[in-house]
PDB file of C-alpha atoms in Angstrom:
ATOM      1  CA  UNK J   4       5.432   7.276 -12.766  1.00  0.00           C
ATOM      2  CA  UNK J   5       4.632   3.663 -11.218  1.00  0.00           C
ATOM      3  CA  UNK J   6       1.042   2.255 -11.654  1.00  0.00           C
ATOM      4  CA  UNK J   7       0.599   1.460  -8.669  1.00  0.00           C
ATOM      5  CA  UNK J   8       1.084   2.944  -5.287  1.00  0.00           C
ATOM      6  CA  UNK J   9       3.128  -0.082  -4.334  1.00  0.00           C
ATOM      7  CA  UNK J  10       5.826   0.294  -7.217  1.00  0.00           C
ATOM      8  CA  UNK J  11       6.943   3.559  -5.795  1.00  0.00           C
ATOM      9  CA  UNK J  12      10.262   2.093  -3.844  1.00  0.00           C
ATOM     10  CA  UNK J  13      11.207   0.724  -7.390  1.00  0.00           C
ATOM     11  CA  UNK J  14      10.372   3.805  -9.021  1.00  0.00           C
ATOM     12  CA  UNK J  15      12.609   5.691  -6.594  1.00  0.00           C
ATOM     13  CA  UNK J  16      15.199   3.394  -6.579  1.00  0.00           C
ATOM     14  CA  UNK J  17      15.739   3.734 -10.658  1.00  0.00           C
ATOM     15  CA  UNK J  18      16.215   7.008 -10.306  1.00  0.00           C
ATOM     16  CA  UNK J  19      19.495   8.653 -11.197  1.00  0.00           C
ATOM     17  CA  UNK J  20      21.692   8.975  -7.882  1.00  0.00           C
ATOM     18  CA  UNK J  21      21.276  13.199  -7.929  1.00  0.00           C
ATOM     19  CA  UNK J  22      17.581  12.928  -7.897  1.00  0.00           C
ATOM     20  CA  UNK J  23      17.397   9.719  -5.687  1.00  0.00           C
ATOM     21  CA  UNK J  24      18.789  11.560  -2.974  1.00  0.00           C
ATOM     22  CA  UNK J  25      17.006  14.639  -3.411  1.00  0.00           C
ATOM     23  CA  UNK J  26      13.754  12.153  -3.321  1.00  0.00           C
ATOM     24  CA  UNK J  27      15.254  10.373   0.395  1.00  0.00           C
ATOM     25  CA  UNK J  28      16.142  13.733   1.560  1.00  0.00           C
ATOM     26  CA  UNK J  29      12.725  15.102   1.462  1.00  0.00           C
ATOM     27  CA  UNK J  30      10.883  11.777   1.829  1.00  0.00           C
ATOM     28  CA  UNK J  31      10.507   8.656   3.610  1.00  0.00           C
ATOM     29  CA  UNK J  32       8.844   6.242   2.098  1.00  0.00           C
ATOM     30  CA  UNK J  33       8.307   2.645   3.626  1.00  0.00           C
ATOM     31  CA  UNK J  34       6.645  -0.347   2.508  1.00  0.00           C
ATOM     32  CA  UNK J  35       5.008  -3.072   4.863  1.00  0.00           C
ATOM     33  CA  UNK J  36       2.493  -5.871   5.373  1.00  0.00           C
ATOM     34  CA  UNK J  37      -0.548  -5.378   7.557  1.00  0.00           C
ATOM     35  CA  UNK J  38      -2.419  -8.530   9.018  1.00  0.00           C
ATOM     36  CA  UNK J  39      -6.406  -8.292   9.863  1.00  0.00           C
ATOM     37  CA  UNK J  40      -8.362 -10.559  11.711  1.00  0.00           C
ATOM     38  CA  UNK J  41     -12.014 -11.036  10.068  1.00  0.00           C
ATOM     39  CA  UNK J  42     -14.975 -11.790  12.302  1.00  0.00           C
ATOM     40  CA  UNK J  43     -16.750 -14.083  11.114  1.00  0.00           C
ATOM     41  CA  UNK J  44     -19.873 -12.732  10.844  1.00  0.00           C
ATOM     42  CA  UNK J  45     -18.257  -9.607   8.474  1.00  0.00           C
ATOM     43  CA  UNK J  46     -16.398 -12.364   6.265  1.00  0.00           C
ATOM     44  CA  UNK J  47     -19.476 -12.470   3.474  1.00  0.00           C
ATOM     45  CA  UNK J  48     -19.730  -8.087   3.291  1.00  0.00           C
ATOM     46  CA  UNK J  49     -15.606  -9.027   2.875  1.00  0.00           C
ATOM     47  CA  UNK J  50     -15.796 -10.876   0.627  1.00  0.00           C
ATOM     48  CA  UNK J  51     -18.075  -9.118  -1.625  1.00  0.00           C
ATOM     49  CA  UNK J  52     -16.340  -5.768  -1.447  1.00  0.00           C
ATOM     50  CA  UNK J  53     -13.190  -7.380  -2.260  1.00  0.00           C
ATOM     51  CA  UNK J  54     -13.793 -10.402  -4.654  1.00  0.00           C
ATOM     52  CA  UNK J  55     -13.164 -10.100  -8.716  1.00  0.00           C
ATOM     53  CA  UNK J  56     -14.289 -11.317 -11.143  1.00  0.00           C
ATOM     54  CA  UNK J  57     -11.637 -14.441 -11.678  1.00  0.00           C
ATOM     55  CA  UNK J  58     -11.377 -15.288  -8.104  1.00  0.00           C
ATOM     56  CA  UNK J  59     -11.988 -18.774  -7.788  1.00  0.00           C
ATOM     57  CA  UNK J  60     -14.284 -18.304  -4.715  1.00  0.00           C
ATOM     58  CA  UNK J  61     -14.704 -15.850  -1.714  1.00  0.00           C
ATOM     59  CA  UNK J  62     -11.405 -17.251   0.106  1.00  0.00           C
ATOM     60  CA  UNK J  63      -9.418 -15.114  -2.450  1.00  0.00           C
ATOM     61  CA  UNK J  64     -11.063 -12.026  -1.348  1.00  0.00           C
ATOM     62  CA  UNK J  65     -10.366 -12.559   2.265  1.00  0.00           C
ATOM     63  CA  UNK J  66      -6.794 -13.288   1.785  1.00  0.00           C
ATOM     64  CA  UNK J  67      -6.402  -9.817   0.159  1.00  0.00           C
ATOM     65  CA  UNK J  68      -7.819  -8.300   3.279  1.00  0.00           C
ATOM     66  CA  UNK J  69      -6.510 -10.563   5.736  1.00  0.00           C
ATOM     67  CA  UNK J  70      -2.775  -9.741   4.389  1.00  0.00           C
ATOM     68  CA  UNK J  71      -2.652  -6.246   2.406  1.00  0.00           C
ATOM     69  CA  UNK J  72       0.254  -4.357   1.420  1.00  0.00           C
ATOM     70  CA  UNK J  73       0.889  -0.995   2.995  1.00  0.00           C
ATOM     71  CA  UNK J  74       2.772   1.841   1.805  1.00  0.00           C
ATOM     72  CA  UNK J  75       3.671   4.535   4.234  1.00  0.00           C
ATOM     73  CA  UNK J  76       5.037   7.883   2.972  1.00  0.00           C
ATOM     74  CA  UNK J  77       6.168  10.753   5.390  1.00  0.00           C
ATOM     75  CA  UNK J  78       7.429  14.402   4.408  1.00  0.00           C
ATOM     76  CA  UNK J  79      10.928  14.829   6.370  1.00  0.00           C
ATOM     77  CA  UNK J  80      10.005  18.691   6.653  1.00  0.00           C
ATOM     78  CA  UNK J  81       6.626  19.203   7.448  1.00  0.00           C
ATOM     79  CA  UNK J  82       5.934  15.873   9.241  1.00  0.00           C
ATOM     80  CA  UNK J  83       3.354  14.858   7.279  1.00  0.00           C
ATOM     81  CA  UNK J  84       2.531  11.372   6.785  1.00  0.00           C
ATOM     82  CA  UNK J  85      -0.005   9.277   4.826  1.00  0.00           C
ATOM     83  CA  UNK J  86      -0.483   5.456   4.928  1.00  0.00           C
ATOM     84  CA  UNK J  87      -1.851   4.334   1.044  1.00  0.00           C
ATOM     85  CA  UNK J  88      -3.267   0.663   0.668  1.00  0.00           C
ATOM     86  CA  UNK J  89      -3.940  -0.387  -2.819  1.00  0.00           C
ATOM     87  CA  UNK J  90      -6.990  -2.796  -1.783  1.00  0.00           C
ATOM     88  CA  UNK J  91      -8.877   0.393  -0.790  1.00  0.00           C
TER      89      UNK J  91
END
């Protein structure tokens, strides 16, 4: 089981070819990049939501959110979908 949300196309993708398919034939599971566009005046609540610890200022913090990595999963059945982001 992957660590992260993000690791699941790799996780997937190593599986044997049997249960790989039987994983693509139920599910369809995308990964992409979403871009935001900070106002200015929100950029400081930003960047303390989403600094750490190491970052070597509040400019790391805003990249995160200005570029995150989505994952978007849907059930080929039921038509249900969900859209995970790590950052959150």
């Amino acid at each position: 089981m992957p660590e992260n949300i993000l690791n699941i196309i790799a996780a997937i993708a190593a599986l044997d070819q049997r249960d790989r398919d039987l994983v693509n034939g139920l599910f369809s599971v995308q990964r992409s990049q979403g871009a935001l566009e900070i106002p200015a005046p929100l950029a400081p609540k930003i960047a303390r939501w989403y600094g750490r610890p190491d970052d070597s200022g509040p400019e790391a913090a805003l990249d995160r959110a200005r570029s995150q990595a989505l994952v978007r999963t849907l059930n080929r059945w039921t038509l249900e979908g969900a859209v995970f982001n790590p950052l959150r």
